[in-house]
Structure formats: structure tokens, C-alpha cells
Coordinates of C-alpha atoms in Angstrom, one line a residue:
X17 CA 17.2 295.5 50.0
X18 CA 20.6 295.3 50.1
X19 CA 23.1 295.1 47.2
X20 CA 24.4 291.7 48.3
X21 CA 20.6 290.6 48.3
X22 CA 20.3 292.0 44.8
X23 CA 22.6 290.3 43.3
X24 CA 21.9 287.0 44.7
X25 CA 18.1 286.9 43.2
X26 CA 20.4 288.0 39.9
X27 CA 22.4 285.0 40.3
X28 CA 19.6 283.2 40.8
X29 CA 17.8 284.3 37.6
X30 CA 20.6 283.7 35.3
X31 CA 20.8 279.7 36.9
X32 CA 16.7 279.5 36.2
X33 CA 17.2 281.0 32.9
X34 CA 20.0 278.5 32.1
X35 CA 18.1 275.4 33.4
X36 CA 14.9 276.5 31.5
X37 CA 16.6 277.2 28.0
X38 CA 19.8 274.3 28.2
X39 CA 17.4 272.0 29.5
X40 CA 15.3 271.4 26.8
X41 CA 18.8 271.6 24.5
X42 CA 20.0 268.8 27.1
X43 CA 16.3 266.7 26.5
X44 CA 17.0 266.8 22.5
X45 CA 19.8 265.7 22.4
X46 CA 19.3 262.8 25.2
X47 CA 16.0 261.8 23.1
X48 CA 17.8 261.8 19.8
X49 CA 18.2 258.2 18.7
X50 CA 14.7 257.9 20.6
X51 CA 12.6 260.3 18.3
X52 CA 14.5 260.1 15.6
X53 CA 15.9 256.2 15.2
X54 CA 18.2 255.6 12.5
X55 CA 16.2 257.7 9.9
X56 CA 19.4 260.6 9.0
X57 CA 16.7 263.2 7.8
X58 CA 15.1 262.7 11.2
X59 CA 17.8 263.3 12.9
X60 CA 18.6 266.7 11.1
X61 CA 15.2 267.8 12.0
X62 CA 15.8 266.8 15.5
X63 CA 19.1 268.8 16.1
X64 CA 17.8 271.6 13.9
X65 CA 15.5 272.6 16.2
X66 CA 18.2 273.6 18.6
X67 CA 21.1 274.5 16.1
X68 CA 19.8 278.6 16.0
X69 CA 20.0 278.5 20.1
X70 CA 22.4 276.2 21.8
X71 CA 25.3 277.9 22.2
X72 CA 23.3 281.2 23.1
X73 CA 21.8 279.2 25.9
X74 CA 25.4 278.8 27.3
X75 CA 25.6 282.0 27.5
X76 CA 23.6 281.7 30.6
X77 CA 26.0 279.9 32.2
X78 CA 28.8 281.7 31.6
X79 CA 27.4 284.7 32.9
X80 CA 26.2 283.0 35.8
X81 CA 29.5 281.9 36.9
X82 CA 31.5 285.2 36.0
X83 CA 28.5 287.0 38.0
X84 CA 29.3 284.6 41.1
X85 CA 32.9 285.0 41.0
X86 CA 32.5 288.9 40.9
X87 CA 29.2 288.9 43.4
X88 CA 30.8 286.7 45.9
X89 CA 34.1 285.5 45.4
X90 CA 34.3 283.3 48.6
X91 CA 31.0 281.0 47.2
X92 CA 32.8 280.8 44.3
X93 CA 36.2 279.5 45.4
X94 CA 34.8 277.3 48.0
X95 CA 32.1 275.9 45.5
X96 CA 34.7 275.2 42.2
X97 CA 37.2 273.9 44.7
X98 CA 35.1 271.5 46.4
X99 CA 33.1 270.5 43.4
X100 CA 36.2 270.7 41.0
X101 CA 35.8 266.9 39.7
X102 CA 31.9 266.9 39.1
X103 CA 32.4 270.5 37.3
X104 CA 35.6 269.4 35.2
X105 CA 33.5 266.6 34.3
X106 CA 30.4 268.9 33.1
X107 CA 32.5 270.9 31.2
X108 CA 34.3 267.9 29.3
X109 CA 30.8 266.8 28.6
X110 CA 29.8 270.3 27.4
X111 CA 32.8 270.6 25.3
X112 CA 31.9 267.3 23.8
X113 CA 28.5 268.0 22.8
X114 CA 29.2 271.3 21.6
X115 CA 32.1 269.7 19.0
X116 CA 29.1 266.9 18.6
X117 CA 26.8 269.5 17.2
X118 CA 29.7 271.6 15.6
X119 CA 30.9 268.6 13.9
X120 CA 28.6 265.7 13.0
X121 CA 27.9 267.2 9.6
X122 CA 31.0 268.0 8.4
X123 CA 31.1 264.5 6.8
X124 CA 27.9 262.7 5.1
X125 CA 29.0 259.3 6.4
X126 CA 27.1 257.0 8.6
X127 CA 29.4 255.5 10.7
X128 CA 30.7 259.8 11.2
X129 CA 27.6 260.7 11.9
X130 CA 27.2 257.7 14.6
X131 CA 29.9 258.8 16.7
X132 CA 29.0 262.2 17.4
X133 CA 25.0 261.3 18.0
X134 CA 26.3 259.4 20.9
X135 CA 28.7 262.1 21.3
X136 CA 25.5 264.0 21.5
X137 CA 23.4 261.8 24.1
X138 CA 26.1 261.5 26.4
X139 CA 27.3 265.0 26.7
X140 CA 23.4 266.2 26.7
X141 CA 22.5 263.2 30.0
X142 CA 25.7 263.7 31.9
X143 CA 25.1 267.5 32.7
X144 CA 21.3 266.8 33.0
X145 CA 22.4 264.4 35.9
X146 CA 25.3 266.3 37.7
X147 CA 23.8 270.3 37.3
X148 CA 20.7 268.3 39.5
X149 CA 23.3 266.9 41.3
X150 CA 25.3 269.8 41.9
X151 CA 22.3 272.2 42.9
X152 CA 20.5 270.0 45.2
X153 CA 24.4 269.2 47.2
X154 CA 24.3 273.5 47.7
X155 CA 21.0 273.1 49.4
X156 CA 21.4 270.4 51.3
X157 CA 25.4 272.0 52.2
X158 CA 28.4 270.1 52.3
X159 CA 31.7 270.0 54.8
X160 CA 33.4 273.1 55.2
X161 CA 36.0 274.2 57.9
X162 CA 36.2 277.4 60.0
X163 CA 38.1 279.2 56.9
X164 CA 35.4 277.9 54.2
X165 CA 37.5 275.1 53.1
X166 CA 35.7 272.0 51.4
X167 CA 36.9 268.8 53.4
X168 CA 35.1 266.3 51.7
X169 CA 35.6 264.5 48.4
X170 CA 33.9 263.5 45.3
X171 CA 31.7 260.6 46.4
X172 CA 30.8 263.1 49.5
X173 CA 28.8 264.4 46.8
X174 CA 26.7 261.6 45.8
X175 CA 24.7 261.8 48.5
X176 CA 20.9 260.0 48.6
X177 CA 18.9 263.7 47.9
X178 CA 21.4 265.0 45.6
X179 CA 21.3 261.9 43.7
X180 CA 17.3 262.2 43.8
X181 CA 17.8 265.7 42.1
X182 CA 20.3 264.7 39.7
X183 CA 17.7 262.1 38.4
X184 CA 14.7 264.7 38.8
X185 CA 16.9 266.8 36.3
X186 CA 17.9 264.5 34.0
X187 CA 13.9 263.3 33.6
X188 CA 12.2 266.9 33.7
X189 CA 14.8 267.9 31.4
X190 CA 14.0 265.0 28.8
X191 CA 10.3 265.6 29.4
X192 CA 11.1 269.4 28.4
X193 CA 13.0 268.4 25.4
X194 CA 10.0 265.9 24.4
X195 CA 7.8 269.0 24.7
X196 CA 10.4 271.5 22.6
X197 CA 10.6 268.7 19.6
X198 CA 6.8 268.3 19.5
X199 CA 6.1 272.3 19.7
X200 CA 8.7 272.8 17.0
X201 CA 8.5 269.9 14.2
X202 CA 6.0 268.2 11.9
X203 CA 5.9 265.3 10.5
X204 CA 7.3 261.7 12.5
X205 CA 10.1 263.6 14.8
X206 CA 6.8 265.1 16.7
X207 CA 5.0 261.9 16.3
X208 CA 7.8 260.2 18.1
X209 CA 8.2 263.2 20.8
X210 CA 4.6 263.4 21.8
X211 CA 4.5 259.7 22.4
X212 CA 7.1 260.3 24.9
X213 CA 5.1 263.0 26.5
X214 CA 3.6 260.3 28.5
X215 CA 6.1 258.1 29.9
X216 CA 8.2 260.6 30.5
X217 CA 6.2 262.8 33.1
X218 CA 5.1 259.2 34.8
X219 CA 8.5 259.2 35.8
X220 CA 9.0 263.1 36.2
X221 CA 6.2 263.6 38.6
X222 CA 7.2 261.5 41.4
X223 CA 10.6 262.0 41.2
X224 CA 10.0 266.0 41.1
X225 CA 7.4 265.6 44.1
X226 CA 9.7 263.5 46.2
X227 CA 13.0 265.5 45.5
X228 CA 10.8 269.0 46.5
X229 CA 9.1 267.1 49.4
X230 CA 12.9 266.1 50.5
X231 CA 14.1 269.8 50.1
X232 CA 11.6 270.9 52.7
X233 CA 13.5 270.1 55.2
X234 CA 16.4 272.0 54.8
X235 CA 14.7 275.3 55.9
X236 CA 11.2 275.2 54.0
X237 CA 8.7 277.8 54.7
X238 CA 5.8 278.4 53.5
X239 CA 7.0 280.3 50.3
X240 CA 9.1 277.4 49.4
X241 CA 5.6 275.1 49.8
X242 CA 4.0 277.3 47.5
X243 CA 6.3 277.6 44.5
X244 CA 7.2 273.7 45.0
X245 CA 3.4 273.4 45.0
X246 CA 2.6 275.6 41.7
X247 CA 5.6 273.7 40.3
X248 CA 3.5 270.2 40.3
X249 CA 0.5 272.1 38.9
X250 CA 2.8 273.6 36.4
X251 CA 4.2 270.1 35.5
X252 CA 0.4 268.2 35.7
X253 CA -0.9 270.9 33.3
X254 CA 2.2 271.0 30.9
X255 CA 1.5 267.2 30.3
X256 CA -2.2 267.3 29.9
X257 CA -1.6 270.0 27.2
X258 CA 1.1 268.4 25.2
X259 CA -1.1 265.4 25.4
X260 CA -4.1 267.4 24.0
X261 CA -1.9 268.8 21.1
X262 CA -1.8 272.4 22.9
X263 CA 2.2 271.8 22.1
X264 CA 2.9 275.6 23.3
X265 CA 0.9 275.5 26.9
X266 CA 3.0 272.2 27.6
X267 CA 6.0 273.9 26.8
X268 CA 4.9 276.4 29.5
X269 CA 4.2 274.4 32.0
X270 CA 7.5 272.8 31.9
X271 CA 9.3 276.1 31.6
X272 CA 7.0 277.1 34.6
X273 CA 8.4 273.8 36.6
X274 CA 12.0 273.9 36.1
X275 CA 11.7 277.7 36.8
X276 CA 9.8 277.5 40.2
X277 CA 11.7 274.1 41.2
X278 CA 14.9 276.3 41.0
X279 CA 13.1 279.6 42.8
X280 CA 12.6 276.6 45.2
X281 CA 16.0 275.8 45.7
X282 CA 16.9 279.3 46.3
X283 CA 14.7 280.3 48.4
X284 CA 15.3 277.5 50.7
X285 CA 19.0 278.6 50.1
X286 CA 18.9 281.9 51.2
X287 CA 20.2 283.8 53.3
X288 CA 23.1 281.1 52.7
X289 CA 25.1 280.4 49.3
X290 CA 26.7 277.5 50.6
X291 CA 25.5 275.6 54.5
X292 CA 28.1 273.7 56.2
X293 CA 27.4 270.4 57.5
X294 CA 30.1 270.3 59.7
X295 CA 29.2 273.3 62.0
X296 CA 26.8 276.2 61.0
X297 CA 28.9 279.1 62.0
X298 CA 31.0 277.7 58.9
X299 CA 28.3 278.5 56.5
X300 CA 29.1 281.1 53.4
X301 CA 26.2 283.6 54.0
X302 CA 25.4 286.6 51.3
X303 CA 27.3 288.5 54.1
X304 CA 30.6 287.1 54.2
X305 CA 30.4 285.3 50.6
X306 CA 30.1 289.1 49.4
X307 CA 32.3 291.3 47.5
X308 CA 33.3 295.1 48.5
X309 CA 30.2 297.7 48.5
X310 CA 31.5 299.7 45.6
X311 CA 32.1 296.4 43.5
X312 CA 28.9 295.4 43.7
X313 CA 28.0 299.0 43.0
X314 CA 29.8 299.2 40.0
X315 CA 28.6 295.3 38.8
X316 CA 25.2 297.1 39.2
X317 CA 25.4 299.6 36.5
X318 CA 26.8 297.5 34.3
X319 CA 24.0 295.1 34.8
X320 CA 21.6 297.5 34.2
X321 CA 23.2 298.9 30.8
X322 CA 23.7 295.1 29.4
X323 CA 21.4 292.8 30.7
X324 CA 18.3 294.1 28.3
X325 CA 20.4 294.5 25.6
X326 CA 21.2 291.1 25.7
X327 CA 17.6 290.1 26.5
X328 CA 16.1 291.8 23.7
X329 CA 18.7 290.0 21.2
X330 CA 18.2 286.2 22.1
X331 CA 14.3 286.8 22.1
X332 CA 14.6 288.3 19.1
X333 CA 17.1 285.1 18.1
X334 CA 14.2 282.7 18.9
X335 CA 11.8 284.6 17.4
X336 CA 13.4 284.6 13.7
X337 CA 13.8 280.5 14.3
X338 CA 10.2 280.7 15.9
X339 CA 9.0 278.3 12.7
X340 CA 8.2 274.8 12.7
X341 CA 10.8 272.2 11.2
X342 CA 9.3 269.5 8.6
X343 CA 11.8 266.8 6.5
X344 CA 11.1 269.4 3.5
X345 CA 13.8 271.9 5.2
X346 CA 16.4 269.6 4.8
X347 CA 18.7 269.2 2.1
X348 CA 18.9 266.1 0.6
X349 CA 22.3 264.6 1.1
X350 CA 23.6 261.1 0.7
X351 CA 25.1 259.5 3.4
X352 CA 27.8 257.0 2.8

């Protein structure tokens, strides 16, 4: 295998491992006035769940883009150029939610505490939408020129099937979040969340069947059938065990779905990073998308040295925080 092959599968594990962990962060905080109404203590259960893990989930991302603009500088220029505006907005809703969560409890004050919940909602659903969005527009390829430019524009990008992954995102995401709240809380937050269970993968399953159907046709095969396949089984069983109280299988299963939906995606993708519609020959390969031998040699070793270091200390993150949240672990503060 060679090195340029290597590091796309990386690249394609860190986006798996940011989709699984950041999505159900993104399905808390969409489901937050859901599961949690206007009861305050509820809704400090609800974001405690995620407050030990959010901003280590990022991580992913960040990695994820510094390993594609190292691994193959030419994807990465071609894809931040020509998705610039759906990416700026992203990252505006990121920074958002982030001073959401940072924030909302610096002041016991309803009408404070208002503000950033919907501060919350939105910056948790607009990434949910355009990361499904964005993923399913590098499958499907978009315009690009003989020197790898990007000639469309933003609404080129809101295409049918990418629109059909950006809502298969934004519902698989909520479903996982759903999951998360009812594997980690007692009490009426995990009440509320396992009530959702239901409705919430009646809408995820055909969406997810018909957006993996839909990605068949850009250059299926029959590896692609069978992950998009266990992916459905995945989601099926992940719903029938939430729904039988089995709140860590359901977990799994979703895990298991967004995890295979995005091997999907890749593997479809491959040997491209980013198809041209336009002509073909245009197409960024992991050939001429690549860096120099010796820098992906070098990126090598220093994946090796860090990446279980980094492993081993966000596992052992989640499991100090692995406990269940009740109404009993939170203070009891007044709210004006």
C-alpha cells in the first residue's frame, strides 16, 4: 500500500471519528429545549452530559483538516476554496455553540440563559445539516477546471443528493444524541430522550436508506453495498435496543451507522478526493492531490508516535465522566 493510500484511510478515520463523537454533541444540543423544556435543572443535566467532551471532540476536526492540508495539499485548496461560504458558515456556527456552552452559565438569569440555549440549537443543527451537505457534494464531485479550480458557486452546492445527506445528518445525528442523553441520565431528561428514540429513527431510516441507495451510483461496488447494508442493520438494531432500555447497544448501533455510512462515502470516493463534474481528467486523485514522498514519510512517524497517545487520553476522558447524570448532581441555583 502506498503512503498516499495510507494516509487517505487516516483521513478518513479522523472524519468517522469526528462524525461519531460531534454528532451526538450536535443531537444534544439540537434536542435541548425538546428533552429538557423550560425546566433550568433539566437543562443542566442535558448539557452536562457533553460538558467533560465537547471541545475534545473538535479535536477531531482539527486534526482532520491539518492532516488534509499536509497529506494533500491540492484537495485541500480546491476543497476550502470552493466550499469557502458553507465552511465559514460552519465554523461561525461552531464558534457560536462553543461561546453557547462556555457562556450560558456565567449568569443565573433566565432571559441569559435563553439566548445561548438557542445559541446552542442553532449552532448544534446548522453543522449537522452542512457537514452532510458538504460530504455528500465530495462524493457526488463538483465543477473543477483543468488546473483544479472550483468554478461553481454556493447554491452549486445545494444540490438534490447533497441536500438528501445534509438532512440524513442532521436526523441520524439527533437520533444519536437521543440515544447519548438516554444512556447517560436518569431521571425525566432520559424519559424525554427515549420517547424520541422512536420518531426520530422513523425519519432516520428512510432518509439514511435513500441517501445510501442515491450514493450507489457514483461508483458503488459491492463493498460499498455491504457497509451501506450493515449500516441499516446497525441503525434497525440501535433503535430496537434503545427502545428495549438496552441504552448502551443503541448507542452502538448508531455509532456503528454513522461510522459505516462514512466508510461508505469513502470508499465510493476512492481512488478520488475530489471528482470533477465538468470533465474527469479534472478529478483530484490520491496521486496528484498528494504531497512529496518524504513528507508523507515524515507525517508518518509522527502519526505513529502521537496518535495513541492521544487515543489513550480521550478514552481515558470518557471513561472518568463514564457515570450517569441525575437532577441530584446539580447545584441548586436560582435563576432570576
Amino acid at each position: 500500500m502506498e503512503l498516499t493510500d495510507i494516509w487517505f484511510l487516516l483521513i478518513a478515520v479522523l472524519w468517522t471519528g469526528y462524525l461519531v463523537l460531534e454528532g451526538f454533541d450536535f443531537g444534544v444540543g439540537m434536542l435541548l429545549p425538546v428533552v429538557a423544556k423550560d425546566d433550568p435543572v433539566d437543562r443542566q443535566v442535558t448539557l452536562r452530559t457533553i460538558g467533560p467532551v465537547w471541545d475534545g471532540n473538535e479535536v477531531w476536526l482539527l486534526v482532520a483538516g491539518g492532516a488534509t492540508f499536509a497529506a494533500f495539499p491540492f484537495w485541500y485548496a480546491s476543497l476550502f476554496s470552493g466550499f469557502y461560504l458553507a465552511l465559514l458558515v460552519i465554523l461561525v456556527a461552531l464558534i457560536v455553540r462553543g461561546l453557547a456552552l462556555e457562556y450560558r452559565n456565567k449568569l443565573q438569569h433566565a432571559a441569559w440563559h435563553r439566548r445561548w440555549d438557542l445559541a446552542i440549537v442553532i449552532g448544534s443543527a446548522v453543522p449537522a445539516l452542512l457537514w452532510g451537505v458538504a460530504l455528500a457534494n465530495i462524493v457526488r464531485g463538483v465543477p473543477l477546471n483543468a488546473n483544479h479550480d472550483y468554478t461553481g458557486n454556493f447554491f452549486t452546492l445545494l444540490n438534490p443528493y447533497a441536500l438528501l445527506g445534509g438532512l440524513t445528518t442532521l436526523v441520524l445525528f439527533a437520533l444519536h444524541g437521543a440515544i447519548f442523553l438516554a444512556l447517560k441520565t436518569h431521571g425525566a431528561v432520559r424519559d424525554q430522550a427515549r420517547a424520541l428514540v422512536l420518531p426520530l429513527g422513523a425519519a432516520a431510516v428512510p432518509l439514511a436508506a435513500a441517501f445510501l441507495i442515491w450514493t450507489q451510483s457514483y461508483d458503488g461496488s459491492w463493498l460499498t453495498w455491504v457497509l451501506a447494508l450493515l449500516a441499516a442493520v446497525c441503525l434497525l438494531g440501535g433503535i430496537l435496543a434503545s427502545r428495549a432500555g438496552r441504552d448502551g447497544l443503541g448507542f452502538l448501533g448508531t455509532a456503528a451507522t454513522i461510522a459505516l455510512a462514512a466508510a461508505t462515502l469513502f470508499v465510493t470516493l476512492y481512488p478520488n478526493v475530489l471528482p470533477s463534474t465538468t470533465d474527469p481528467a479534472f478529478s483530484l486523485t490520491t496521486t496528484n492531490a498528494a504531497s512529496t514522498p518524504y513528507t508523507l514519510k515524515i507525517m508518518t512517524w509522527v502519526a505513529v508516535i502521537f496518535t495513541p497517545i492521544v487515543l489513550a487520553y480521550q478514552g481515558y476522558t470518557y471513561w472518568v465522566f463514564r457515570r450517569r447524570l441525575t437532577r441530584d448532581d446539580i447545584p441548586q441555583v436560582t435563576v432570576a
